[in-house]
Coordinates of N, CA and C in Angstrom, one line a residue:
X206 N 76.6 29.4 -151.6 CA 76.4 30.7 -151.1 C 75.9 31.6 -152.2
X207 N 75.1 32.4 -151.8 CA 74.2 33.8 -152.5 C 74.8 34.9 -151.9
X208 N 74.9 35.7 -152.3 CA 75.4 37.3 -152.2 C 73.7 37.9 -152.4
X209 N 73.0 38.1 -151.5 CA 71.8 38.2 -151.2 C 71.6 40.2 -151.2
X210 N 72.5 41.2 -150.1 CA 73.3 41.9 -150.6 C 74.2 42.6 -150.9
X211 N 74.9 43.5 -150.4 CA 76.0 44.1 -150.6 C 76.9 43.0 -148.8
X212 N 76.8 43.4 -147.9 CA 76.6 42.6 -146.6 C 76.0 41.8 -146.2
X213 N 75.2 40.9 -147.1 CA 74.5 40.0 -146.3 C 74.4 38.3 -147.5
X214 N 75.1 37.2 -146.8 CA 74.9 36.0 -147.9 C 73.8 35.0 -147.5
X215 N 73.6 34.7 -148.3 CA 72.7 33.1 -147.7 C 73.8 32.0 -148.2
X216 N 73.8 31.3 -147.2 CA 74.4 30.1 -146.7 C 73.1 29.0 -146.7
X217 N 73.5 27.9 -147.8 CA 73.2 26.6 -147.9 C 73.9 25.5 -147.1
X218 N 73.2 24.6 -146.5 CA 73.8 24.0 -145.4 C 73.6 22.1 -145.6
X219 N 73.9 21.1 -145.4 CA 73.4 19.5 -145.5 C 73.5 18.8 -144.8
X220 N 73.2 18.1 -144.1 CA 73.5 17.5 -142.8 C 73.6 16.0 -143.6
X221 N 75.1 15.3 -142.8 CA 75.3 14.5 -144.2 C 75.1 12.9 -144.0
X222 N 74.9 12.9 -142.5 CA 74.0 11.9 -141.7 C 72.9 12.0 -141.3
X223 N 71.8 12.8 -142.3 CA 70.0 12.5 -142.0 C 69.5 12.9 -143.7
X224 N 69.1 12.0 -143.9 CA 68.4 12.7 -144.8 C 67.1 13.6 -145.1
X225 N 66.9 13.7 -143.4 CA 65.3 14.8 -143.5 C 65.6 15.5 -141.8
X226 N 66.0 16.8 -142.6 CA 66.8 17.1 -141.1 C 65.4 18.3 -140.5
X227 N 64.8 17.8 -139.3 CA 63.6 18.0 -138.9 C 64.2 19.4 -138.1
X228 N 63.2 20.1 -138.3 CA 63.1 21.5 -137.2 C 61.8 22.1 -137.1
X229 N 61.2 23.3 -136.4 CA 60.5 23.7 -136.6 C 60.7 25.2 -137.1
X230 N 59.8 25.9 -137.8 CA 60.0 27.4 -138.5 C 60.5 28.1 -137.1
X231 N 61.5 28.9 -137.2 CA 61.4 29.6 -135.9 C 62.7 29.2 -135.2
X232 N 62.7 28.0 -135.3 CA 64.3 27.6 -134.6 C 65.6 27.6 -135.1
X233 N 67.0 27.5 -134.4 CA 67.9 28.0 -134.9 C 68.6 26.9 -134.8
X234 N 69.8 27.1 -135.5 CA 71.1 25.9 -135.1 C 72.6 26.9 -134.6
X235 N 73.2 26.2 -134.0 CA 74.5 26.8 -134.0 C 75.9 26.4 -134.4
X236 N 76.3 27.6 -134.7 CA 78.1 26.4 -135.9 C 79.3 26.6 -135.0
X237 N 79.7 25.3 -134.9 CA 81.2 25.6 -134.2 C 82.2 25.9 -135.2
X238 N 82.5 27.0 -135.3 CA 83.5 28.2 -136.2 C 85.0 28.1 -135.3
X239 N 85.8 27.7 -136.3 CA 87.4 27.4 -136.1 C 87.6 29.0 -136.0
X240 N 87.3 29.5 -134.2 CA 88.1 30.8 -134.2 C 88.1 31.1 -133.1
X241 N 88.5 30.2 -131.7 CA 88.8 30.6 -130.8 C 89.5 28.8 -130.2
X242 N 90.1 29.1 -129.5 CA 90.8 28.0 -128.6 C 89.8 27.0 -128.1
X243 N 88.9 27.8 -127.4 CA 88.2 27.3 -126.1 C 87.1 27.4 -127.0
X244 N 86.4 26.4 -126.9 CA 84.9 25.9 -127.6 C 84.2 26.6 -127.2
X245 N 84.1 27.0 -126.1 CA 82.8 28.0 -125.9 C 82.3 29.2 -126.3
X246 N 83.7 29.8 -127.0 CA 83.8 31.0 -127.5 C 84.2 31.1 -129.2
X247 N 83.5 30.0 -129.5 CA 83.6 29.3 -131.3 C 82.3 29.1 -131.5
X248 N 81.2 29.2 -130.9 CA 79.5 28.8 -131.1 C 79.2 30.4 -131.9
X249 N 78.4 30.5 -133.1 CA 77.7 31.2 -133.4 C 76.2 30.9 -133.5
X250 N 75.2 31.0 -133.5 CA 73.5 30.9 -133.3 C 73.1 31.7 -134.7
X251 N 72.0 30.8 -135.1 CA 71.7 31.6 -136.3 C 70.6 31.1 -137.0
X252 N 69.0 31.9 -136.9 CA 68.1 31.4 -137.4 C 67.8 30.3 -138.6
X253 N 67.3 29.6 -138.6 CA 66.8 29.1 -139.7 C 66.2 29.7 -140.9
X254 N 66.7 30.7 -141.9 CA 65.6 30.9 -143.2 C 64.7 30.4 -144.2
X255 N 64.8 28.5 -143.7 CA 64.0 27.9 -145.2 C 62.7 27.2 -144.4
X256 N 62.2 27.1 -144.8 CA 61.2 26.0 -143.8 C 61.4 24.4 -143.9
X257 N 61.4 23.8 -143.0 CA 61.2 22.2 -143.0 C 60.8 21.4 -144.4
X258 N 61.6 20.7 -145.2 CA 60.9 20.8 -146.6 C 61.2 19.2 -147.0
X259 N 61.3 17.9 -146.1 CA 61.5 16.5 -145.9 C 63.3 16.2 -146.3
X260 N 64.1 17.3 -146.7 CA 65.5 17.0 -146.9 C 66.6 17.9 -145.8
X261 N 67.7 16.9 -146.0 CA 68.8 17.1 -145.3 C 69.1 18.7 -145.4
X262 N 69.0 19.4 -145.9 CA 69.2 20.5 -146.3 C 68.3 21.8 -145.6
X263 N 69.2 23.0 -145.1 CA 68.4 24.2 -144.8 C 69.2 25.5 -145.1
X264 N 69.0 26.3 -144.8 CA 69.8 27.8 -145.0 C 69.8 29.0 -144.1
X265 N 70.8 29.6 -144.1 CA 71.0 30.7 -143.1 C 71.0 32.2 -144.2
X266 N 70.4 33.2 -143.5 CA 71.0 34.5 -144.0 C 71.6 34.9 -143.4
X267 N 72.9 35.5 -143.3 CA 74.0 35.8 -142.4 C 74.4 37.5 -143.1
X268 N 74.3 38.4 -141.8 CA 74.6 40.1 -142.5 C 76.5 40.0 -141.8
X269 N 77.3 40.0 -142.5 CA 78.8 40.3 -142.1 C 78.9 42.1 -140.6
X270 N 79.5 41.2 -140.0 CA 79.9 42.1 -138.6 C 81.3 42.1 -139.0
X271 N 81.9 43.5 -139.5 CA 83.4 42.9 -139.9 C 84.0 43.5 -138.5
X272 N 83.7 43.7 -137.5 CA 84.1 43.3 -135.9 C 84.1 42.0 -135.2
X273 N 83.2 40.9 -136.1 CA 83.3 40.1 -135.2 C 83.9 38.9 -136.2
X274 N 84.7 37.9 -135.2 CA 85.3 36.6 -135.6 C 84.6 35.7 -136.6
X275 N 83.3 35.3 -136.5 CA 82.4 34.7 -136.4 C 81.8 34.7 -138.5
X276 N 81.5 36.0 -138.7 CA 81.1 36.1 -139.8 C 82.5 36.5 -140.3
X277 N 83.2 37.1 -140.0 CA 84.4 37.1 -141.1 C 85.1 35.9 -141.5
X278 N 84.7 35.0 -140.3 CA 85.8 33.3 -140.9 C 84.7 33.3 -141.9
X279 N 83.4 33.1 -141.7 CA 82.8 32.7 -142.9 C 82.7 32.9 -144.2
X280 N 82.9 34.6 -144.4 CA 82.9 35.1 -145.3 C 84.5 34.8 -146.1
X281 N 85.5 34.7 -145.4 CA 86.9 34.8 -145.6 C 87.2 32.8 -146.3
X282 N 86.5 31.9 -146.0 CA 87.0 30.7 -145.7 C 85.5 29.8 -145.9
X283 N 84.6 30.2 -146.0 CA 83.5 28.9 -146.5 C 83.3 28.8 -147.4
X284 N 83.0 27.7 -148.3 CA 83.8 27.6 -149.8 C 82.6 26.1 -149.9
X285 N 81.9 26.4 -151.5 CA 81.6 24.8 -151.2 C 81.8 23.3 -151.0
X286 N 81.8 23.0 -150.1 CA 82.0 21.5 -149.4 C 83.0 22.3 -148.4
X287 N 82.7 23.0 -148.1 CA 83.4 23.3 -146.3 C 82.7 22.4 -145.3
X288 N 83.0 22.1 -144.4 CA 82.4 21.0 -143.4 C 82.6 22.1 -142.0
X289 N 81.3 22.4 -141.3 CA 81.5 22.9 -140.4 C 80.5 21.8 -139.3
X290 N 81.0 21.3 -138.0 CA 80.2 21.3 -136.8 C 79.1 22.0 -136.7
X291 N 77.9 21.5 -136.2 CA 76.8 22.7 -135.8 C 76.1 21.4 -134.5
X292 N 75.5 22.5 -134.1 CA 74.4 21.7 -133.3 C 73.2 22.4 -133.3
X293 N 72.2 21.3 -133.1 CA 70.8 21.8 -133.0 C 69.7 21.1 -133.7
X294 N 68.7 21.5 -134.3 CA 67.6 22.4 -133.9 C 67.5 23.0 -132.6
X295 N 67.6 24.6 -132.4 CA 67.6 24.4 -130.7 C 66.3 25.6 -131.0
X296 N 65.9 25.8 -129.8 CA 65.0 27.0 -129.6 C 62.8 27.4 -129.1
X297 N 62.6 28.3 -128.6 CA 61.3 27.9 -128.9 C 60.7 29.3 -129.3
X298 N 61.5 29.8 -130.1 CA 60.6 30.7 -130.9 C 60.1 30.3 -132.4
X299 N 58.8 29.8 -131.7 CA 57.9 29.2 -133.1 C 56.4 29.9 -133.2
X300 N 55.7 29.2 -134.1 CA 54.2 30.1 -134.2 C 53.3 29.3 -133.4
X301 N 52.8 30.5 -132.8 CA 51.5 29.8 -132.0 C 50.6 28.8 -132.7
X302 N 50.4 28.2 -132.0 CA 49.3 26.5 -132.7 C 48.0 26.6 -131.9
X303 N 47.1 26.6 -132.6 CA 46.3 27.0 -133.8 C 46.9 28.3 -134.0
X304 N 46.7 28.7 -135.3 CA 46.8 30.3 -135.6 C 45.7 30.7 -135.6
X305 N 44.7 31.0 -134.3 CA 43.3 31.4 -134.2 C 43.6 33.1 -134.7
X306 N 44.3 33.8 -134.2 CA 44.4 34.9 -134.1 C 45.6 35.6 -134.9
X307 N 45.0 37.1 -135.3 CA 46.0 37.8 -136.1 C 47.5 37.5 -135.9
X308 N 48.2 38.1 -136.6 CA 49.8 37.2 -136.4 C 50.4 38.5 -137.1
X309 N 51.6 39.2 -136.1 CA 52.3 40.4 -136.5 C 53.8 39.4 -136.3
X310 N 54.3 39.6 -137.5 CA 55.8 39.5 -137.5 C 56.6 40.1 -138.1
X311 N 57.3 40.8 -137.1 CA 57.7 42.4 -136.9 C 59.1 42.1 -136.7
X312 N 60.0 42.7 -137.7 CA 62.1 42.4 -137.9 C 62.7 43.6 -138.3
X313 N 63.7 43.2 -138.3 CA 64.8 44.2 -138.9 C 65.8 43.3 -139.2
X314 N 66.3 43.7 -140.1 CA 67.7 43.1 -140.9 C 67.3 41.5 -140.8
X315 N 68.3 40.7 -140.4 CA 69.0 39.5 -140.7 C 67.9 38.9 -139.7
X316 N 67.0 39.3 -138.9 CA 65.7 38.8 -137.8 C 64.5 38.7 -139.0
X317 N 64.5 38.7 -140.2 CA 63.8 38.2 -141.1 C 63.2 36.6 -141.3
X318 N 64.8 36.0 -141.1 CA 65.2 34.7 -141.3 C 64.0 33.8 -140.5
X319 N 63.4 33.6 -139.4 CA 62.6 33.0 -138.9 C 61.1 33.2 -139.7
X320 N 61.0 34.6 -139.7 CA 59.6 34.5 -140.8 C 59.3 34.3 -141.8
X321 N 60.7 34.3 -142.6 CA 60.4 33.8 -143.7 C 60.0 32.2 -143.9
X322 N 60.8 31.3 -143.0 CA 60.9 30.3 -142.3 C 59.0 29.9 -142.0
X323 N 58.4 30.6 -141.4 CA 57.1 30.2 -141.4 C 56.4 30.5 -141.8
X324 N 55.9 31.7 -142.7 CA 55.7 31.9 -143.9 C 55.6 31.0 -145.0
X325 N 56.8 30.1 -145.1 CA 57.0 29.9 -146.7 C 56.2 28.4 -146.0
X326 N 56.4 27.9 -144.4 CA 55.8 26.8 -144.2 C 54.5 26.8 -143.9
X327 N 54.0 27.7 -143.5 CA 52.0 28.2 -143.5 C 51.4 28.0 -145.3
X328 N 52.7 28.9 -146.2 CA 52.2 28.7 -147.6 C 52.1 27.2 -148.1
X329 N 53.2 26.6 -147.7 CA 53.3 25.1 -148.2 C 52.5 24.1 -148.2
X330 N 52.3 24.1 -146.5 CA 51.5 23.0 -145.5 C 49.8 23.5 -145.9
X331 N 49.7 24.9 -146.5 CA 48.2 25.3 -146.2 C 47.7 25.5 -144.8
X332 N 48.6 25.9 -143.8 CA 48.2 25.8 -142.4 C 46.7 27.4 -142.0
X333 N 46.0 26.5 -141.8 CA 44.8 27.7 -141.4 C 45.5 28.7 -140.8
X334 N 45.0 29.8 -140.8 CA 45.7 30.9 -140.6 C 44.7 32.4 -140.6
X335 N 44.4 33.1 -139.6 CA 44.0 34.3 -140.1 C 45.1 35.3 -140.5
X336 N 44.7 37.0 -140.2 CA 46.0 37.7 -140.8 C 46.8 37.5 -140.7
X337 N 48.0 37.2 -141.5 CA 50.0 37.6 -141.1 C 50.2 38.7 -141.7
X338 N 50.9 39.3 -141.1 CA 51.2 41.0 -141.0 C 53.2 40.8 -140.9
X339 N 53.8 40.8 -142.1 CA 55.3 40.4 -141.7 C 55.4 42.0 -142.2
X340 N 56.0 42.9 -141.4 CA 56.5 44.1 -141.5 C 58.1 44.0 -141.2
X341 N 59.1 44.2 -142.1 CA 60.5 44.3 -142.3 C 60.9 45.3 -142.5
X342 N 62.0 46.4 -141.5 CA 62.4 47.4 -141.1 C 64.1 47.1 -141.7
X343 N 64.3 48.2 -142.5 CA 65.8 48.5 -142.9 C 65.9 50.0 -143.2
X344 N 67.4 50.1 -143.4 CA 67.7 51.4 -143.7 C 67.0 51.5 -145.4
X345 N 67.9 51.0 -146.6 CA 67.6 51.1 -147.9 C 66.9 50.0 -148.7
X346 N 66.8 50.5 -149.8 CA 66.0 49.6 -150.6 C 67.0 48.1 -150.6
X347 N 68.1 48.7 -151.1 CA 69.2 47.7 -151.5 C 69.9 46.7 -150.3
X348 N 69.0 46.8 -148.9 CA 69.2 46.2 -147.8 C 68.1 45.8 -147.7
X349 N 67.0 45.5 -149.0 CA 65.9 44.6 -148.8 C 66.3 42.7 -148.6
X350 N 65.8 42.1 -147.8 CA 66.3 40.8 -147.7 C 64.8 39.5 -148.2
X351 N 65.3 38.8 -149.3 CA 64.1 38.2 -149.9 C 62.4 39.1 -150.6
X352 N 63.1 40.1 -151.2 CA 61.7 40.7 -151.4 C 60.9 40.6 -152.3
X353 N 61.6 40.2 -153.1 CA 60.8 39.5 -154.7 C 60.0 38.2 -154.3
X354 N 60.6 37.5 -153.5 CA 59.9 36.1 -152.9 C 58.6 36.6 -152.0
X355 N 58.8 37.4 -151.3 CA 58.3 37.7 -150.1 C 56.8 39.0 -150.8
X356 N 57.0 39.1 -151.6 CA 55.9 40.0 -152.6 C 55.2 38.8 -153.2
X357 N 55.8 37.9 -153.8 CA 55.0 36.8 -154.6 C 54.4 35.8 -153.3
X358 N 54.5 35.6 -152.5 CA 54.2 35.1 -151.7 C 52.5 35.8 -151.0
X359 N 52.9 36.8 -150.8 CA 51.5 37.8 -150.7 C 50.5 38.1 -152.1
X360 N 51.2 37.6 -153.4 CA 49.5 37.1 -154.5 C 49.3 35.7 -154.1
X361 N 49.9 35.1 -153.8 CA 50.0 33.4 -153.7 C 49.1 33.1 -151.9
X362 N 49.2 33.7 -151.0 CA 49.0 33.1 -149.6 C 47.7 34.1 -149.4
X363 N 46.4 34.2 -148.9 CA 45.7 34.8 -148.7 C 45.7 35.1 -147.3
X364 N 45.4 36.7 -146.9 CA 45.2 36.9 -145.9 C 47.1 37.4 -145.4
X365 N 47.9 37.3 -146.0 CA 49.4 37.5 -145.7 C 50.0 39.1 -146.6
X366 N 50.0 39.7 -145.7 CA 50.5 41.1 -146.1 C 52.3 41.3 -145.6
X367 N 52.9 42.0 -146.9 CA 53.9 41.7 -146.7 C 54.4 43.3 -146.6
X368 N 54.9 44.2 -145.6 CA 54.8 45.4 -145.8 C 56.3 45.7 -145.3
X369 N 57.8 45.8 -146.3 CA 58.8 46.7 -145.7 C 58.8 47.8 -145.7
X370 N 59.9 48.6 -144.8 CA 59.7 49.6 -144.5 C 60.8 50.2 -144.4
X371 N 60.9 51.3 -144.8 CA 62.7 51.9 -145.2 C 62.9 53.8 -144.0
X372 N 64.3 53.5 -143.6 CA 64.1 54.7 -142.6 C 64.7 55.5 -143.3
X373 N 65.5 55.6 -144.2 CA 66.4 56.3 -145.1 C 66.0 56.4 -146.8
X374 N 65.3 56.0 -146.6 CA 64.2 55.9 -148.2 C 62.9 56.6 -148.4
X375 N 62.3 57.3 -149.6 CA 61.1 57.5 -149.8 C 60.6 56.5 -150.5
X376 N 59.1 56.4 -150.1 CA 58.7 54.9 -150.9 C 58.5 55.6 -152.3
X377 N 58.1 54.5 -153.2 CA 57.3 54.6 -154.4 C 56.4 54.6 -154.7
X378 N 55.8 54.2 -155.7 CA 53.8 53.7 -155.7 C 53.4 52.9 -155.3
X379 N 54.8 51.8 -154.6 CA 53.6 51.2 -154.2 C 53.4 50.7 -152.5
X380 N 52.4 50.9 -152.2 CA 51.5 51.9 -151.3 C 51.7 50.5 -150.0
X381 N 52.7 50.0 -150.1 CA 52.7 48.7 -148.7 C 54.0 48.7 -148.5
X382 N 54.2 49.4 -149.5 CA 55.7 50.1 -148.8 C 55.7 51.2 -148.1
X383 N 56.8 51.2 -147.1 CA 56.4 52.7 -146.3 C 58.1 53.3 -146.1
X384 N 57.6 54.6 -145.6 CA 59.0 55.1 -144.8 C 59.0 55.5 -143.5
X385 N 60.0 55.2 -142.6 CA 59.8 55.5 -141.5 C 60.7 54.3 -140.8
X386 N 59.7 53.7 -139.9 CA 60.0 52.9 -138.8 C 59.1 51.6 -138.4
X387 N 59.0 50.2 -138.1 CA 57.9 49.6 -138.1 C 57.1 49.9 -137.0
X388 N 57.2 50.5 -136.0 CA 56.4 51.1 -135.2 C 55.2 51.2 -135.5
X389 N 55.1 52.8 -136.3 CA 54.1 53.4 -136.9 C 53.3 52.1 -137.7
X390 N 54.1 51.3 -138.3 CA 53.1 50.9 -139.3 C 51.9 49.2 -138.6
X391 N 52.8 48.7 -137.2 CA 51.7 47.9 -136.4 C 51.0 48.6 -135.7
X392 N 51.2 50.2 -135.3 CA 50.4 50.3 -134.5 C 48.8 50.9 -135.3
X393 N 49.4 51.3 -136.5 CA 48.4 51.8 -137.7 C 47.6 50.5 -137.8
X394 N 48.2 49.3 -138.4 CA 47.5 48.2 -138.3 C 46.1 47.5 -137.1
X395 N 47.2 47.9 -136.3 CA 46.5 47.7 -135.1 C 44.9 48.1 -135.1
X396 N 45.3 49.5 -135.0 CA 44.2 50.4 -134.8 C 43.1 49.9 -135.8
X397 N 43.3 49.9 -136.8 CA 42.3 49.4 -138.1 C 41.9 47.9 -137.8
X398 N 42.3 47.0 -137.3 CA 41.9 45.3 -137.1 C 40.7 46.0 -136.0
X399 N 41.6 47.0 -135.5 CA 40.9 47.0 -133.8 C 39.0 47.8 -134.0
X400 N 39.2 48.3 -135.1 CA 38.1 49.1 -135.4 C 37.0 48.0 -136.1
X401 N 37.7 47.1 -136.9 CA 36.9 46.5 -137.3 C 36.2 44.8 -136.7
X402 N 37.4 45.0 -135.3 CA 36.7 44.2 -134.6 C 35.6 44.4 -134.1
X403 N 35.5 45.7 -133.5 CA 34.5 46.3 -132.8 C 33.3 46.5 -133.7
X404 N 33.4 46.8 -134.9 CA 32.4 46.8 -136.0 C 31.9 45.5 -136.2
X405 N 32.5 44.6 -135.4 CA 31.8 43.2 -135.8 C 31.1 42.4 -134.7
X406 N 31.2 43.1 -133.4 CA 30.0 43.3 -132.0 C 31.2 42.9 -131.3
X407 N 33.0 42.7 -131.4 CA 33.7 42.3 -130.6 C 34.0 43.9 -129.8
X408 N 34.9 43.8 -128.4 CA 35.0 45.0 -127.8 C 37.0 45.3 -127.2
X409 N 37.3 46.3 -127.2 CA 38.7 46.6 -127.4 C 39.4 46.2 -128.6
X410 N 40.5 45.9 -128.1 CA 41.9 45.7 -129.3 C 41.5 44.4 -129.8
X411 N 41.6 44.7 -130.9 CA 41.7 43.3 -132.3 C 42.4 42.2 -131.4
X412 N 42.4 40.6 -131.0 CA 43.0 40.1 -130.9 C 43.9 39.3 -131.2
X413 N 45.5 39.7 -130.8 CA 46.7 39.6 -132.1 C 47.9 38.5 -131.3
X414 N 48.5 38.2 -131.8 CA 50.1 38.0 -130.9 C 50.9 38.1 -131.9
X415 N 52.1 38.8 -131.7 CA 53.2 39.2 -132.0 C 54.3 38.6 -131.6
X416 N 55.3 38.5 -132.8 CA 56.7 37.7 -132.6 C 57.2 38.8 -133.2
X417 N 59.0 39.2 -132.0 CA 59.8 40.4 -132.6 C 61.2 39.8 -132.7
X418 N 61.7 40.2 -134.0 CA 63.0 39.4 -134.1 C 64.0 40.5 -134.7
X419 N 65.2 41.1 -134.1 CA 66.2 41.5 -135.2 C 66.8 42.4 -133.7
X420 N 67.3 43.7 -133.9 CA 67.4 44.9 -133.4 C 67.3 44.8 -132.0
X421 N 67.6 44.9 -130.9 CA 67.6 45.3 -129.5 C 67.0 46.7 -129.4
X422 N 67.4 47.8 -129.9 CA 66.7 48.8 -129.6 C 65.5 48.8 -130.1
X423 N 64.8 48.1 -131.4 CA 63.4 48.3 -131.8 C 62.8 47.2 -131.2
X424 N 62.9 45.7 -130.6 CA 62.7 45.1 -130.0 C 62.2 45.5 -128.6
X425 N 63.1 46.9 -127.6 CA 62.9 47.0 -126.7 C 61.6 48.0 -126.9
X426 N 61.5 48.8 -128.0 CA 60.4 49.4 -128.2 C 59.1 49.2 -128.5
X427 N 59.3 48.4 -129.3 CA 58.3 47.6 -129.9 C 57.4 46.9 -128.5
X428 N 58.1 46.4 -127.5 CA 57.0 45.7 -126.3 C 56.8 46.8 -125.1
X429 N 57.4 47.6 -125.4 CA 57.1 48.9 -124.4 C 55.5 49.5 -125.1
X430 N 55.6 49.8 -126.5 CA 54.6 49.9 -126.9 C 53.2 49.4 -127.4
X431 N 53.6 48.0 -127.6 CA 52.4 47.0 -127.6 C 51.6 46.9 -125.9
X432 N 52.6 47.0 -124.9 CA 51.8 46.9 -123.7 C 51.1 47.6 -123.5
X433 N 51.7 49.7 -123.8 CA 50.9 50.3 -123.4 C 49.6 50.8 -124.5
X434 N 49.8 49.8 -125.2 CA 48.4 49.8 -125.9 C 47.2 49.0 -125.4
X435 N 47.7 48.2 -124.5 CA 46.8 47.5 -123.7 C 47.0 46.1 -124.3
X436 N 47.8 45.5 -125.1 CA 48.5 44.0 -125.3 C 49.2 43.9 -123.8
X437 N 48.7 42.3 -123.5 CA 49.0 41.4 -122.3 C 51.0 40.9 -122.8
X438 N 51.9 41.2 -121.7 CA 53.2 40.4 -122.1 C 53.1 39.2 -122.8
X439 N 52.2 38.2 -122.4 CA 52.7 37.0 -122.6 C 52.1 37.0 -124.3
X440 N 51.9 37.7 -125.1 CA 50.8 38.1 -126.4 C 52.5 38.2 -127.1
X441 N 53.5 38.7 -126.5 CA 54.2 39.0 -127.3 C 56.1 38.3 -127.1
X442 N 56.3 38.0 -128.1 CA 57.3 36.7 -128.0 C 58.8 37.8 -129.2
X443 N 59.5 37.3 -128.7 CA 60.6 37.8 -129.4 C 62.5 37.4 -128.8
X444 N 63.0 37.5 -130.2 CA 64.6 37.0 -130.0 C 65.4 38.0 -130.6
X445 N 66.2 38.3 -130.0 CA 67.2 39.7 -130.1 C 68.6 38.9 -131.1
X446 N 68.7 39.6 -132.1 CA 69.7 39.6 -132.7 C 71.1 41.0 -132.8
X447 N 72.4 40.2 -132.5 CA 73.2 41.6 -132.0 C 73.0 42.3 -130.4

């Protein structure tokens, strides 16, 4: 385990019967957590943060709910060589194949975990790719999640912009940081792809798809506002965390 930050660990995981434990970026597993009678109510779900890398081994970022059962056994009682149940790879929130088109991947908090997840596997694999646009929404700086990786990754990956965004922060100099909300900063995006599509004899909105992961309330906004920009539903994919 990493103390990632004040609230939030990364959990290393091994599966002790495969030695190449297969998933896709994007999918999740779930741990049966010694904290309820009835099995049904002992399942936690929890993205994948590493990408597929040929070993038994992956990782979770987990933010502590000290309301809920789930992350407090963890935090209270996972110790290394803890043995927990899980099941899975389960899920189908993955990246569209081919990546013909722009790619917005849009989070808040611990809904990071899947993009980083494909990210670090687009960087690895070399997977053709036009723009990634991963915009990461938090309160403070110090509730940044992977940002030093996630900056080095944008000199390293061409075409991959890495832009957080702080609601309770003024930024600094440097200018891909913002303040506010991620709202403002895809639909800014937007608008600029969309200008220079049209600059290039194409006609309307830049053609993009979007994956939204973290927050229920910015989740519900975020597709209220991509539609009435004139993005089609099925353009836009997303998994609610909390």
């Amino acid at each position: 385990m990493i103390d990632e930050t004040h609230n939030t660990k990364r959990f290393f995981f091994e599966i002790p019967s495969s030695t190449d434990f297969q998933f896709e970026p994007g999918q999740f597993v779930t741990l049966d957590l010694p904290i309820h009678e009835q099995k049904n109510k002992r399942w936690r779900s929890y993205s994948i943060a590493s990408a597929p890398n040929g070993t038994n081994g992956f990782e979770l970022v987990i933010v502590l709910n000290e309301a809920g059962a789930g992350t407090t056994w963890l935090w209270e009682n996972a110790r290394v060589g803890t043995e927990i149940l899980l099941r899975g790879p389960q899920g189908k929130f993955t990246m569209p194949k081919p990546l013909e088109q722009d790619l917005y991947l849009i989070c808040t908090g611990t809904g990071i975990a899947p993009f980083r997840s494909m990210v670090q596997y687009v960087h690895e694999h070399q997977v053709e790719h036009r723009n990634i646009y991963l915009i990461f929404g938090c309160r403070k700086f110090n509730d940044t999640l992977y940002g030093a990786e996630l900056r080095r990754l944008q000199d390293e990956l061409p075409g991959f912009t890495y832009i957080p965004t702080y609601s309770r922060e003024l930024p600094d100099n440097n200018l891909l940081q913002r303040t506010g909300y991620v709202h403002q900063v895809y639909e800014e995006l937007i608008k600029q792809r969309s200008i220079e599509h049209q600059q290039a004899g194409g006609t309307g909105l830049s053609p993009a798809k979007f994956m939204l992961c973290g927050w229920k309330n910015m989740i519900d906004e975020a597709r209220q506002r991509l539609v009435a920009m004139g993005y089609d539903k099925k353009d836009v994919h997303f998994e609610l965390y909390g």
